[in-house]
């Protein structure tokens, strides 16, 4: 699926704040499960739910460069490119530290503005609580 645009919608005040260069905010949520994550089931579920929401199927576009008015532009994209499954050693010595380091690293990587601004990272770690 290419980058065909479908419709445009101006950014809300909250969206403008989240995307301002001085603020540059991302939301990171962590969730633990008792069973191993199934990436193909997650992808299939996203294809039938989340991608139908305009904010999750749009890219941020700036009219007239950085000084223009930003807007959300609906686009076609591949859900598979938004679900990341890192290859983790199942016998990792300190899974808690690995998780902490992984999330910390995510905060330093800028989002790719050429695609919708969301990702799901499926980490198969055996953390005992």
GROMACS .gro file of N, CA and C in nm, residues 1-2 6-7 9 18 25 30 32-33 50 54 67 69 71 82-83 87 91-92 96 99 105 112 116-118 120 123:
model
   87
    1UNK      N    1   0.084  -0.118   0.000
    1UNK     CA    2   0.000   0.000   0.000
    1UNK      C    3   0.088   0.123   0.000
    2UNK      N    4   0.067   0.210  -0.093
    2UNK     CA    5   0.150   0.328  -0.108
    2UNK      C    6   0.109   0.440  -0.018
    6UNK      N    7  -0.612   1.052   0.115
    6UNK     CA    8  -0.755   1.041   0.096
    6UNK      C    9  -0.828   1.168   0.136
    7UNK      N   10  -0.802   1.219   0.256
    7UNK     CA   11  -0.868   1.340   0.303
    7UNK      C   12  -0.778   1.413   0.401
    9UNK      N   13  -0.753   1.686   0.748
    9UNK     CA   14  -0.822   1.742   0.863
    9UNK      C   15  -0.721   1.823   0.943
   18UNK      N   16   0.126   1.856   2.104
   18UNK     CA   17   0.205   1.734   2.106
   18UNK      C   18   0.310   1.732   1.997
   25UNK      N   19   0.629   1.532   2.223
   25UNK     CA   20   0.587   1.433   2.321
   25UNK      C   21   0.543   1.303   2.253
   30UNK      N   22   0.317   0.048   2.866
   30UNK     CA   23   0.366  -0.089   2.878
   30UNK      C   24   0.255  -0.174   2.940
   32UNK      N   25   0.180  -0.597   3.058
   32UNK     CA   26   0.229  -0.733   3.073
   32UNK      C   27   0.116  -0.834   3.054
   33UNK      N   28   0.150  -0.949   3.002
   33UNK     CA   29   0.052  -1.056   2.981
   33UNK      C   30   0.108  -1.186   3.035
   50UNK      N   31  -0.822  -0.064   1.493
   50UNK     CA   32  -0.748   0.060   1.511
   50UNK      C   33  -0.724   0.138   1.382
   54UNK      N   34  -0.934   0.758   1.215
   54UNK     CA   35  -0.857   0.853   1.134
   54UNK      C   36  -0.719   0.888   1.190
   67UNK      N   37   0.656   2.640   0.825
   67UNK     CA   38   0.582   2.758   0.869
   67UNK      C   39   0.434   2.748   0.835
   69UNK      N   40   0.042   2.550   0.800
   69UNK     CA   41  -0.051   2.491   0.895
   69UNK      C   42  -0.046   2.339   0.883
   71UNK      N   43  -0.172   1.952   0.915
   71UNK     CA   44  -0.301   1.883   0.905
   71UNK      C   45  -0.276   1.733   0.900
   82UNK      N   46   0.419  -0.135   1.158
   82UNK     CA   47   0.400  -0.066   1.286
   82UNK      C   48   0.405  -0.160   1.406
   83UNK      N   49   0.413  -0.290   1.380
   83UNK     CA   50   0.424  -0.389   1.488
   83UNK      C   51   0.566  -0.443   1.486
   87UNK      N   52   1.406  -0.952   1.839
   87UNK     CA   53   1.455  -1.086   1.866
   87UNK      C   54   1.527  -1.083   2.000
   91UNK      N   55   1.654  -1.680   2.723
   91UNK     CA   56   1.723  -1.704   2.850
   91UNK      C   57   1.795  -1.579   2.900
   92UNK      N   58   1.743  -1.463   2.863
   92UNK     CA   59   1.806  -1.337   2.903
   92UNK      C   60   1.821  -1.333   3.055
   96UNK      N   61   1.401  -0.760   3.339
   96UNK     CA   62   1.353  -0.630   3.387
   96UNK      C   63   1.442  -0.517   3.336
   99UNK      N   64   1.390  -0.462   2.960
   99UNK     CA   65   1.269  -0.384   2.934
   99UNK      C   66   1.292  -0.236   2.963
  105UNK      N   67   1.547   0.359   2.540
  105UNK     CA   68   1.597   0.382   2.404
  105UNK      C   69   1.486   0.434   2.313
  112UNK      N   70   0.907   0.851   1.281
  112UNK     CA   71   0.914   0.865   1.136
  112UNK      C   72   0.787   0.934   1.088
  116UNK      N   73   0.199   0.689   0.966
  116UNK     CA   74   0.119   0.719   1.085
  116UNK      C   75   0.202   0.704   1.213
  117UNK      N   76   0.175   0.793   1.309
  117UNK     CA   77   0.261   0.807   1.426
  117UNK      C   78   0.223   0.714   1.541
  118UNK      N   79   0.232   0.584   1.517
  118UNK     CA   80   0.211   0.487   1.624
  118UNK      C   81   0.289   0.360   1.594
  120UNK      N   82   0.356  -0.053   1.786
  120UNK     CA   83   0.337  -0.148   1.895
  120UNK      C   84   0.460  -0.238   1.895
  123UNK      N   85   0.735  -0.748   2.308
  123UNK     CA   86   0.856  -0.801   2.369
  123UNK      C   87   0.819  -0.928   2.447
   0.00000   0.00000   0.00000
